[in-house]
Short mmCIF file of C-alpha atoms in Angstrom, two decimals:
data_model
loop_
_atom_site.label_atom_id
_atom_site.label_comp_id
_atom_site.label_asym_id
_atom_site.label_seq_id
_atom_site.Cartn_x
_atom_site.Cartn_y
_atom_site.Cartn_z
CA MET D 13 -1.36 13.71 31.89
CA SER D 14 -2.73 10.72 30.72
CA ARG D 15 -0.30 9.09 28.19
CA SER D 16 -2.96 6.38 26.97
CA ARG D 17 -5.32 8.19 24.14
CA PRO D 18 -3.98 6.44 21.23
CA GLY D 19 -7.18 7.72 19.27
CA LEU D 20 -7.17 10.90 20.02
CA THR D 21 -3.97 11.15 19.14
CA PHE D 22 -4.76 9.24 16.09
CA ALA D 23 -7.51 11.90 15.09
CA ILE D 24 -5.53 14.75 15.90
CA LEU D 25 -2.14 13.69 13.57
CA ALA D 26 -4.86 12.19 10.45
CA LEU D 27 -6.14 15.83 10.39
CA SER D 28 -2.85 17.43 10.46
CA VAL D 29 -0.90 15.29 7.68
CA GLY D 30 -4.06 15.80 5.98
CA SER D 31 -4.35 19.18 5.56
CA PHE D 32 -0.70 19.17 4.65
CA ALA D 33 -1.08 16.28 1.87
CA THR D 34 -3.72 18.47 -0.08
CA LEU D 35 -1.71 20.90 -0.72
CA GLN D 36 0.59 19.26 -2.72
CA SER D 37 -2.06 19.11 -5.28
CA LEU D 38 -4.26 21.39 -4.50
CA VAL D 39 -2.97 24.59 -6.16
CA VAL D 40 -1.95 23.02 -9.43
CA PRO D 41 -5.25 23.21 -11.37
CA VAL D 42 -5.59 26.52 -10.45
CA LEU D 43 -2.28 27.71 -11.25
CA PRO D 44 -3.31 29.32 -14.50
CA VAL D 45 -6.07 31.74 -12.85
CA ILE D 46 -3.14 32.50 -10.28
CA GLN D 47 -1.12 33.44 -13.40
CA ALA D 48 -3.83 35.72 -14.80
CA ASP D 49 -4.79 37.48 -11.76
CA LEU D 50 -1.20 38.27 -10.71
CA HIS D 51 -0.22 39.46 -14.28
CA THR D 52 2.81 36.97 -14.32
CA THR D 53 4.62 34.24 -16.64
CA THR D 54 4.05 30.64 -16.77
CA ALA D 55 7.74 29.89 -15.33
CA GLY D 56 6.83 32.64 -12.64
CA VAL D 57 3.78 30.74 -11.44
CA THR D 58 5.19 27.59 -11.44
CA TRP D 59 7.83 28.77 -8.91
CA THR D 60 4.97 28.23 -6.89
CA MET D 61 5.06 24.54 -6.84
CA THR D 62 8.94 24.25 -7.19
CA ALA D 63 9.48 26.61 -3.94
CA TRP D 64 6.98 24.55 -2.00
CA LEU D 65 8.53 21.26 -3.33
CA ILE D 66 12.15 22.23 -2.26
CA ALA D 67 11.60 23.64 0.98
CA ALA D 68 9.43 20.38 2.12
CA ALA D 69 12.12 18.55 1.05
CA VAL D 70 14.65 20.31 3.45
CA ALA D 71 12.24 20.43 6.15
CA THR D 72 11.49 17.27 6.24
CA PRO D 73 14.10 15.19 7.03
CA LEU D 74 15.78 18.17 9.23
CA LEU D 75 12.89 19.02 11.21
CA GLY D 76 12.28 15.22 11.62
CA ARG D 77 15.68 14.92 13.19
CA VAL D 78 15.06 17.92 15.68
CA GLY D 79 11.96 16.72 16.65
CA ASP D 80 13.60 13.04 17.49
CA LEU D 81 15.90 15.51 19.70
CA VAL D 82 13.83 18.07 21.32
CA GLY D 83 10.28 16.34 21.34
CA LYS D 84 8.31 15.42 18.51
CA ARG D 85 4.73 17.10 19.44
CA ARG D 86 7.01 20.41 20.06
CA ILE D 87 7.96 20.15 16.46
CA LEU D 88 4.81 19.21 15.21
CA VAL D 89 2.84 21.95 16.74
CA LEU D 90 5.89 24.21 15.20
CA ALA D 91 4.86 22.83 11.38
CA LEU D 92 1.53 23.25 12.01
CA LEU D 93 1.92 26.58 12.81
CA ALA D 94 4.11 27.33 9.86
CA VAL D 95 1.33 25.63 7.09
CA ALA D 96 -1.20 28.36 8.77
CA LEU D 97 1.15 31.31 8.44
CA GLY D 98 2.42 30.66 5.03
CA SER D 99 -1.19 30.27 3.91
CA VAL D 100 -1.87 33.46 5.20
CA VAL D 101 0.63 35.34 3.69
CA ALA D 102 -0.14 33.25 0.01
CA ALA D 103 -3.84 33.94 0.81
CA VAL D 104 -3.65 37.59 0.57
CA ALA D 105 -0.23 38.47 -1.59
CA PRO D 106 -0.39 41.17 -4.01
CA THR D 107 2.36 39.34 -5.91
CA ILE D 108 3.75 36.06 -7.18
CA GLY D 109 6.88 36.94 -4.97
CA VAL D 110 5.04 37.12 -1.92
CA VAL D 111 2.70 34.02 -3.39
CA ILE D 112 6.03 31.87 -3.49
CA ALA D 113 7.59 33.08 0.16
CA GLY D 114 4.22 31.63 1.70
CA ARG D 115 4.81 28.38 -0.32
CA VAL D 116 8.10 28.04 1.22
CA ILE D 117 6.83 28.72 4.65
CA GLN D 118 4.16 25.97 4.06
CA GLY D 119 6.84 23.86 2.97
CA LEU D 120 8.09 23.39 6.30
CA GLY D 121 5.23 21.63 7.08
CA GLY D 122 6.57 18.73 5.93
CA ALA D 123 8.03 17.66 8.77
CA MET D 124 4.62 16.81 9.70
CA PHE D 125 4.72 13.08 8.28
CA PRO D 126 8.14 11.66 10.22
CA LEU D 127 6.93 13.23 13.55
CA ALA D 128 3.66 11.72 12.61
CA PHE D 129 4.83 8.20 12.56
CA GLY D 130 7.08 9.18 15.42
CA ILE D 131 4.86 9.91 17.55
CA ILE D 132 2.66 6.79 16.63
CA ARG D 133 5.23 4.86 17.55
CA ASP D 134 5.68 6.35 21.19
CA GLU D 135 2.17 6.44 21.79
CA PHE D 136 0.48 3.42 20.38
CA PRO D 137 0.67 -0.37 21.66
CA ALA D 138 2.70 -3.05 19.72
CA HIS D 139 -0.23 -4.88 18.44
CA ARG D 140 -1.79 -1.40 16.95
CA LEU D 141 0.69 -0.10 15.56
CA PRO D 142 1.02 -1.46 11.77
CA SER D 143 -2.91 -0.64 11.58
CA ALA D 144 -2.32 2.95 12.62
CA ILE D 145 0.87 3.31 10.94
CA GLY D 146 -0.95 2.20 7.64
CA ALA D 147 -3.75 4.32 8.20
CA ILE D 148 -1.53 7.80 8.85
CA ALA D 149 0.41 6.79 5.66
CA SER D 150 -3.11 6.30 3.55
CA ILE D 151 -4.53 9.39 4.40
CA ILE D 152 -1.10 11.31 3.71
CA ALA D 153 -1.36 9.04 -0.15
CA ILE D 154 -5.50 10.23 -0.08
CA GLY D 155 -4.56 14.02 0.05
CA SER D 156 -2.36 13.93 -1.96
CA GLY D 157 -5.04 12.77 -4.75
CA LEU D 158 -7.99 14.72 -3.22
CA GLY D 159 -6.16 18.21 -3.99
CA THR D 160 -6.79 17.57 -7.65
CA VAL D 161 -10.14 16.33 -7.34
CA LEU D 162 -11.44 19.15 -4.93
CA ALA D 163 -9.19 22.26 -6.32
CA GLY D 164 -11.88 22.70 -9.04
CA PRO D 165 -15.39 23.29 -7.18
CA LEU D 166 -13.28 24.88 -4.39
CA ALA D 167 -12.01 27.46 -6.51
CA ASP D 168 -15.29 27.91 -7.86
CA ALA D 169 -16.54 28.66 -4.50
CA LEU D 170 -14.07 30.11 -2.70
CA SER D 171 -11.45 31.78 -5.54
CA TRP D 172 -8.03 30.47 -5.63
CA ARG D 173 -6.93 32.95 -2.66
CA GLY D 174 -9.94 30.87 -0.72
CA LEU D 175 -8.03 27.58 -1.42
CA PHE D 176 -5.37 28.88 0.84
CA LEU D 177 -7.09 29.77 3.53
CA LEU D 178 -9.16 26.75 4.00
CA PRO D 179 -5.99 24.80 5.53
CA VAL D 180 -5.69 27.55 7.89
CA ALA D 181 -8.50 26.51 10.22
CA LEU D 182 -7.88 23.24 9.87
CA THR D 183 -4.04 23.51 10.78
CA VAL D 184 -4.39 26.07 13.29
CA THR D 185 -7.49 23.66 15.32
CA ALA D 186 -4.84 20.61 14.83
CA ALA D 187 -1.93 22.63 16.71
CA VAL D 188 -4.30 23.57 19.44
CA LEU D 189 -5.66 20.28 20.04
CA ALA D 190 -1.57 18.41 19.87
CA LEU D 191 -0.97 21.03 22.71
CA ILE D 192 -3.66 19.52 24.67
CA ALA D 193 -4.19 15.98 23.91
CA ILE D 194 -1.19 14.49 22.61
CA PRO D 195 1.62 14.02 25.18
CA GLU D 196 5.42 14.77 24.64
CA SER D 197 7.88 12.26 23.21
CA PRO D 198 8.93 9.59 25.98
CA THR D 199 12.19 9.02 24.36
CA ARG D 200 14.51 11.44 22.56
CA ALA D 201 18.09 10.91 20.69
CA THR D 202 21.24 11.32 21.60
CA GLY D 203 23.59 14.11 20.44
CA GLY D 204 22.69 17.00 18.22
CA VAL D 205 22.39 18.16 14.82
CA ASN D 206 25.83 18.45 13.14
CA PRO D 207 25.39 21.87 11.54
CA TRP D 208 27.92 20.85 8.34
CA ALA D 209 25.64 17.50 7.93
CA ALA D 210 22.35 19.87 7.62
CA VAL D 211 23.59 22.59 5.30
CA LEU D 212 25.15 19.63 2.91
CA LEU D 213 21.92 18.03 2.75
CA SER D 214 19.76 20.62 2.07
CA GLY D 215 22.61 21.78 -0.37
CA TRP D 216 22.30 18.84 -2.46
CA LEU D 217 18.64 18.16 -2.12
CA ILE D 218 18.20 21.97 -3.68
CA ALA D 219 20.80 20.95 -6.32
CA LEU D 220 18.80 17.99 -7.25
CA LEU D 221 15.22 18.92 -7.26
CA LEU D 222 15.59 22.68 -8.97
CA PRO D 223 16.64 21.22 -12.14
CA LEU D 224 14.19 18.37 -11.64
CA SER D 225 11.49 20.82 -11.50
CA THR D 226 12.37 23.48 -14.21
CA GLY D 227 14.89 21.24 -16.40
CA ALA D 228 11.57 21.54 -18.93
CA GLN D 229 11.36 25.23 -19.31
CA TRP D 230 15.32 25.72 -19.04
CA GLY D 231 16.29 23.10 -20.99
CA TRP D 232 17.55 19.69 -20.19
CA GLY D 233 21.08 20.06 -21.69
CA SER D 234 21.27 23.78 -20.43
CA PRO D 235 24.49 24.58 -18.43
CA GLN D 236 22.05 25.61 -15.71
CA VAL D 237 20.58 22.17 -15.60
CA VAL D 238 24.02 19.99 -15.88
CA GLY D 239 25.87 22.43 -14.01
CA LEU D 240 23.00 21.86 -10.82
CA PHE D 241 23.15 18.13 -11.21
CA VAL D 242 27.16 18.19 -10.92
CA VAL D 243 26.78 19.93 -7.81
CA ALA D 244 24.02 17.88 -6.16
CA ALA D 245 26.25 14.87 -6.96
CA VAL D 246 29.65 16.64 -5.57
CA LEU D 247 27.65 18.04 -2.58
CA LEU D 248 25.72 14.57 -1.93
CA ALA D 249 29.47 12.66 -1.82
CA ALA D 250 30.68 15.54 0.74
CA TRP D 251 27.56 14.52 2.83
CA VAL D 252 28.23 10.92 3.08
CA LEU D 253 31.71 11.83 3.88
CA VAL D 254 30.70 14.21 7.01
CA GLU D 255 28.03 11.72 8.38
CA LEU D 256 30.33 9.09 8.01
CA ARG D 257 32.96 10.58 10.11
CA SER D 258 30.52 12.61 12.57
CA ARG D 259 29.89 11.55 16.14
CA HIS D 260 26.11 12.37 16.18
CA PRO D 261 25.42 12.14 12.35
CA LEU D 262 22.39 14.23 10.88
CA VAL D 263 21.59 10.37 8.97
CA ASP D 264 23.34 7.45 10.67
CA MET D 265 24.89 5.82 7.38
CA ARG D 266 24.89 2.37 9.23
CA LEU D 267 21.17 2.86 9.52
CA MET D 268 20.57 3.62 6.34
CA ARG D 269 23.08 0.53 5.17
CA GLU D 270 20.31 -2.24 6.38
CA PRO D 271 18.37 -3.90 3.74
CA GLY D 272 15.34 -3.05 5.52
CA VAL D 273 16.45 0.48 5.10
CA TRP D 274 17.86 1.19 1.62
CA SER D 275 15.17 -1.34 -0.31
CA MET D 276 12.44 0.42 1.32
CA ASN D 277 13.80 4.48 0.36
CA ALA D 278 14.79 3.02 -3.17
CA ALA D 279 11.06 1.32 -3.16
CA ALA D 280 10.04 5.15 -2.26
CA VAL D 281 11.84 6.49 -5.08
CA PHE D 282 10.49 4.35 -7.28
CA ILE D 283 6.88 4.35 -6.40
CA GLY D 284 6.98 8.28 -6.00
CA ALA D 285 7.91 8.69 -9.67
CA SER D 286 4.98 6.04 -10.54
CA MET D 287 2.40 8.08 -8.46
CA PHE D 288 3.40 11.38 -9.53
CA ALA D 289 3.60 10.56 -13.59
CA VAL D 290 -0.18 9.19 -13.18
CA PHE D 291 -1.36 11.62 -10.64
CA ALA D 292 -0.20 14.66 -12.89
CA TYR D 293 -1.40 13.17 -16.25
CA PHE D 294 -4.34 11.23 -15.89
CA PRO D 295 -6.49 14.26 -15.74
CA ARG D 296 -4.96 15.77 -18.55
CA PHE D 297 -4.93 12.59 -20.68
CA VAL D 298 -8.80 12.06 -20.04
CA GLN D 299 -9.37 16.12 -21.11
CA THR D 300 -7.84 15.19 -24.49
CA PRO D 301 -9.91 16.11 -27.07
CA ALA D 302 -11.94 13.09 -28.62
CA SER D 303 -10.78 14.61 -31.85
CA THR D 304 -7.55 13.40 -31.51
CA GLY D 305 -9.03 10.10 -32.01
CA TYR D 306 -7.33 8.67 -28.88
CA GLY D 307 -8.81 11.35 -26.18
CA LEU D 308 -11.63 11.05 -24.40
CA GLY D 309 -13.30 14.41 -24.01
CA ALA D 310 -13.76 14.60 -20.40
CA SER D 311 -14.44 17.59 -18.61
CA VAL D 312 -12.25 18.69 -15.59
CA ALA D 313 -15.47 17.56 -13.22
CA GLU D 314 -15.57 14.58 -14.82
CA SER D 315 -11.71 14.12 -15.22
CA GLY D 316 -12.15 14.23 -10.76
CA MET D 317 -15.03 11.90 -11.26
CA LEU D 318 -12.68 9.49 -12.60
CA MET D 319 -9.78 9.55 -10.31
CA LEU D 320 -12.50 9.07 -7.73
CA PRO D 321 -12.00 5.11 -7.60
CA MET D 322 -8.38 5.59 -7.24
CA LEU D 323 -9.17 7.34 -3.93
CA VAL D 324 -11.35 5.10 -2.89
CA THR D 325 -9.39 2.19 -3.41
CA MET D 326 -6.50 3.67 -1.64
CA ALA D 327 -8.19 4.67 1.21
CA VAL D 328 -9.37 1.06 1.78
CA THR D 329 -6.00 -0.88 0.98
CA GLY D 330 -4.13 1.98 3.11
CA PHE D 331 -5.85 0.84 6.32
CA LEU D 332 -6.41 -2.77 5.86
CA SER D 333 -2.57 -3.20 5.40
CA GLY D 334 -2.23 -3.62 8.80
CA PRO D 335 -4.83 -5.97 9.81
CA LEU D 336 -3.55 -8.06 6.40
CA ALA D 337 0.30 -8.45 7.95
CA ARG D 338 -1.04 -11.00 10.07
CA TRP D 339 -1.57 -13.04 7.27
CA VAL D 340 0.65 -11.41 4.50
CA GLY D 341 3.77 -9.67 5.63
CA PHE D 342 4.71 -5.87 4.41
CA ARG D 343 7.38 -6.79 1.82
CA ALA D 344 5.03 -9.19 0.43
CA GLN D 345 2.13 -6.50 0.09
CA ILE D 346 4.84 -4.48 -1.16
CA VAL D 347 5.25 -6.94 -4.15
CA VAL D 348 1.75 -7.55 -4.60
CA SER D 349 1.16 -3.76 -5.16
CA ALA D 350 4.08 -2.99 -7.14
CA VAL D 351 2.60 -5.47 -9.74
CA LEU D 352 -0.73 -4.46 -9.60
CA MET D 353 -0.05 -0.43 -9.94
CA GLY D 354 2.11 -1.85 -12.84
CA ALA D 355 -0.58 -3.29 -14.63
CA ALA D 356 -2.79 -0.67 -14.04
CA SER D 357 -0.20 1.86 -15.88
CA LEU D 358 0.36 -0.46 -18.57
CA SER D 359 -3.53 -0.70 -18.81
CA LEU D 360 -3.91 3.20 -19.19
CA ALA D 361 -0.76 2.82 -21.94
CA PHE D 362 -2.25 0.45 -24.06
CA LEU D 363 -6.12 -0.28 -23.12
CA HIS D 364 -7.43 3.58 -23.18
CA GLY D 365 -10.24 3.65 -25.26
CA SER D 366 -12.99 4.02 -23.07
CA LEU D 367 -14.49 5.60 -19.89
CA PHE D 368 -14.81 2.51 -18.09
CA ALA D 369 -11.39 1.08 -19.19
CA VAL D 370 -9.59 4.41 -17.61
CA ALA D 371 -11.99 4.18 -14.71
CA ALA D 372 -11.26 0.24 -13.94
CA ALA D 373 -7.35 1.15 -14.41
CA SER D 374 -7.73 3.65 -11.92
CA GLY D 375 -9.04 1.53 -9.21
CA VAL D 376 -6.46 -1.10 -9.44
CA PHE D 377 -3.82 1.48 -9.56
CA GLY D 378 -5.28 2.82 -6.54
CA ILE D 379 -5.77 -0.47 -4.54
CA GLY D 380 -1.82 -1.22 -5.58
CA LEU D 381 -0.96 2.75 -4.17
CA GLY D 382 -2.54 2.79 -0.98
CA LEU D 383 -1.05 -0.53 0.20
CA ILE D 384 2.59 -0.35 -0.99
CA TYR D 385 2.56 3.57 0.92
CA ALA D 386 1.17 2.12 4.11
CA ALA D 387 3.59 -1.28 4.07
CA ILE D 388 6.32 0.87 2.84
CA THR D 389 6.13 3.10 5.78
CA SER D 390 5.59 0.64 8.48
CA VAL D 391 8.75 -1.21 7.44
CA VAL D 392 10.80 1.30 7.61
CA VAL D 393 9.12 2.43 11.37
CA GLN D 394 9.59 -0.94 12.38
CA SER D 395 13.26 -1.23 11.05
CA VAL D 396 15.04 1.49 13.23
CA PRO D 397 15.05 2.06 16.99
CA ALA D 398 12.85 4.45 18.38
CA THR D 399 15.37 7.26 18.96
CA GLN D 400 15.61 7.16 14.60
CA THR D 401 11.90 7.14 13.64
CA GLY D 402 12.00 10.96 12.42
CA ILE D 403 15.41 10.90 10.32
CA ALA D 404 14.61 7.54 8.83
CA SER D 405 10.94 8.29 8.06
CA GLY D 406 11.46 11.92 6.70
CA MET D 407 14.51 10.51 4.77
CA ASN D 408 11.98 7.86 3.31
CA ALA D 409 9.38 10.62 2.63
CA ASN D 410 12.30 12.68 1.16
CA LEU D 411 13.56 10.11 -1.29
CA ARG D 412 9.77 9.75 -2.36
CA THR D 413 9.27 13.85 -3.26
CA VAL D 414 12.54 13.20 -5.22
CA GLY D 415 10.98 9.75 -6.69
CA SER D 416 7.70 12.53 -7.24
CA ALA D 417 9.92 15.37 -9.11
CA VAL D 418 11.82 12.70 -11.40
CA GLY D 419 8.37 11.46 -12.42
CA ALA D 420 7.14 14.26 -13.37
CA ALA D 421 10.04 15.41 -15.17
CA VAL D 422 10.20 12.05 -17.22
CA MET D 423 6.23 12.37 -18.06
CA THR D 424 6.65 15.95 -19.13
CA ALA D 425 9.30 14.78 -21.42
CA LEU D 426 7.88 12.03 -22.96
CA VAL D 427 4.52 13.40 -23.32
CA THR D 428 5.82 17.36 -24.46
CA GLY D 429 8.10 15.58 -26.78
CA ALA D 430 5.56 13.77 -28.94
CA ILE D 431 3.22 16.68 -30.65
CA ALA D 432 0.81 15.96 -33.11
CA PRO D 433 -0.16 18.58 -35.87
CA ASP D 434 -2.92 19.72 -34.42
CA GLY D 435 -0.63 21.06 -31.62
CA LEU D 436 -1.52 18.61 -29.06
CA PRO D 437 0.57 15.76 -27.16
CA ALA D 438 0.36 12.62 -29.24
CA GLU D 439 -1.17 9.49 -28.38
CA SER D 440 2.46 7.85 -28.65
CA GLY D 441 3.71 10.06 -25.94
CA TYR D 442 1.09 9.49 -23.64
CA THR D 443 1.61 5.89 -24.13
CA GLU D 444 5.26 5.64 -23.72
CA GLY D 445 4.61 7.87 -20.02
CA PHE D 446 2.71 5.51 -18.87
CA ALA D 447 4.07 2.42 -19.99
CA THR D 448 7.39 3.76 -18.26
CA ALA D 449 5.35 4.64 -14.66
CA GLY D 450 4.60 0.84 -14.65
CA VAL D 451 7.86 -0.29 -15.24
CA LEU D 452 8.90 2.00 -12.17
CA ALA D 453 6.24 0.43 -10.14
CA ILE D 454 7.57 -2.80 -10.72
CA ALA D 455 10.75 -1.73 -9.94
CA ALA D 456 10.11 -1.07 -6.59
CA GLY D 457 8.54 -4.59 -5.89
CA ALA D 458 12.03 -6.21 -7.50
CA VAL D 459 13.80 -4.55 -5.44
CA THR D 460 11.93 -5.65 -2.38
CA VAL D 461 12.34 -9.04 -3.67
CA VAL D 462 16.57 -8.64 -3.68
CA ALA D 463 16.37 -6.88 -0.32
CA ALA D 464 14.14 -10.13 1.28
CA VAL D 465 17.03 -12.42 -0.04
CA LEU D 466 19.55 -10.59 1.26
CA MET D 467 18.24 -10.53 4.73
CA ARG D 468 17.45 -14.10 4.81
CA ALA D 469 20.93 -15.00 3.38
CA ARG D 470 22.73 -12.89 6.12
CA ARG D 471 20.39 -14.18 9.15
CA ALA D 472 21.49 -18.15 7.39
CA ASP D 473 25.15 -17.66 7.35
CA PRO D 474 26.59 -16.82 10.23
CA ALA D 475 27.09 -19.66 12.16
CA PRO D 476 25.32 -23.61 11.58
CA GLU D 477 23.56 -23.25 14.79
CA ALA D 478 22.08 -19.77 13.93
CA ALA D 479 21.00 -21.02 10.68
CA ALA D 480 17.20 -20.20 9.62
CA PRO D 481 15.31 -23.67 9.40
CA PRO D 482 14.77 -24.95 6.29
CA ALA D 483 10.87 -24.33 6.47
CA ALA D 484 11.95 -20.34 7.04
CA MET D 485 13.80 -20.24 4.06
CA ALA D 486 11.05 -22.09 1.42
CA ALA D 487 10.30 -18.40 0.29
CA ALA D 488 12.69 -14.94 -0.16
CA ILE D 489 9.22 -13.47 0.90
CA PRO D 490 7.74 -14.34 4.32
CA LEU D 491 3.58 -14.60 4.17
CA ILE D 492 2.82 -15.60 7.35
CA ASP D 493 4.35 -14.14 10.97
CA PRO D 494 5.45 -10.84 9.75
CA ALA D 495 5.47 -9.97 13.00
CA ALA D 496 7.81 -12.30 14.76
CA GLU D 497 10.26 -11.30 11.27
CA GLU D 498 10.11 -7.36 11.71
CA ALA D 499 10.92 -7.85 15.50
CA ALA D 500 13.88 -9.75 14.80
CA ASP D 501 14.96 -7.02 12.54
CA MET D 502 14.12 -4.27 15.35
CA ALA D 503 16.15 -6.27 17.99
CA ARG D 504 19.15 -6.86 15.54
CA LEU D 505 19.51 -3.35 14.59
CA ALA D 506 19.16 -2.33 18.16
CA ALA D 507 21.96 -4.20 18.98
CA LYS D 508 24.07 -3.18 16.00
CA LEU D 509 23.27 0.63 17.05
CA ASP D 510 22.89 0.68 20.61
CA PRO D 511 20.85 3.69 20.82
CA THR D 512 20.97 5.26 24.82
CA PRO D 513 18.00 7.81 24.63
CA THR D 514 19.10 10.73 27.21
CA PRO D 515 15.86 12.77 28.46
CA GLN D 516 18.03 16.39 27.51
CA PRO D 517 19.37 16.65 24.15
CA THR D 518 22.19 19.07 22.99
CA LEU D 519 22.01 20.59 19.31
CA GLU D 520 25.87 20.60 18.33
CA VAL D 521 27.29 24.17 17.54
CA ALA D 522 30.16 22.75 15.68
#
């Protein structure tokens, strides 16, 4: 089979990740309908989101690592088929319990994100890599917001069960095309999957995400929430110790200590929190009745239209991130994007008196989000050896998911903590919430600047002859020749980690 079909490979990967990304928000607007049809409680129907979130969080790094070991295409096809199976189960479910089971199976599709980035790195020539990574990252971001916009019209036409059936045709088609057209990974990681590391990683993710997702219902000071946070901390510490002592770590902690990796992971948490705070509460905010004195009284359809500028600008800037890197480095893109997202969020907080104002803020937020989503992913993928792409990008996506849960929890606490006499949220709750989202976005830029300064200092420090020339040290964040900087980072990491691919990896059993 010819290995030189990057265009077709990209189209298949775009169809795959786009189909899954929409599931993140597609169900949210129809939760009340599902609750009524299946005669369940609000807490019960909320588990359709919580179960999906936890399953995706666990599957993303674990299956990303397995893909590095046994072949990315193979695991991508399995993830696509899992989404199709889970969608069918949820669509025909007679009870809320079966819907939740279907959502858990769907969550295994979270592995598509790191696998897609790994396949792009395997199949694309170096000069096309930044553009392809940026475009896929943009599609993921667009899908996450598009579900909210499409859910209402599609549910009216197909019912909520039809929403679950829609991804089936897309994911099955993508699976068949992947088997036919995408070559298997030319390089494989060494070693295997440490079972203790896998169990501990799954454990602390579940223990952390569960109270973040349900804390508002259980009470943030309740024994269940506090106890789970303590368990998460203990399991996290145990996981780090096991990984440090393992011959074949699931996540190489030396890799995670690199400024190009840890800074992007921290930025992913901040951006995930800011993004989901806006995604989750922007529609509710603009739909608030005008009688409150601050609401815009938009309908469901109008709120979707007000989010449209965000989706359009997100798509454009995400696809431009790679080509733009010839003049503006990825880290500089992250800083600029963080400032734009912060400014847009602060505008929503304090300048929300008209439909035009919130639509303009939506568009600016999308410019920043599309660019930063693509740039963060590009830095991570190009900062690690090829055999670590799946696990590194998987952990980054996972931390963005953790950030999303944190952002939703903080926004919920602020909005529901300030209730007006009419029973609706007070304006102060939204103001504080959107302002917090702005600060979180700006924090992503700040941590990127800190990491860039540390990397400059490290390269300048070892010896006088190895010191960076004065011109290179003039700025903490490179704006010119970003490809040279990324190549230098990759060469340094490759020499430090010394990965040696082997064609026949094995799975650890002890």
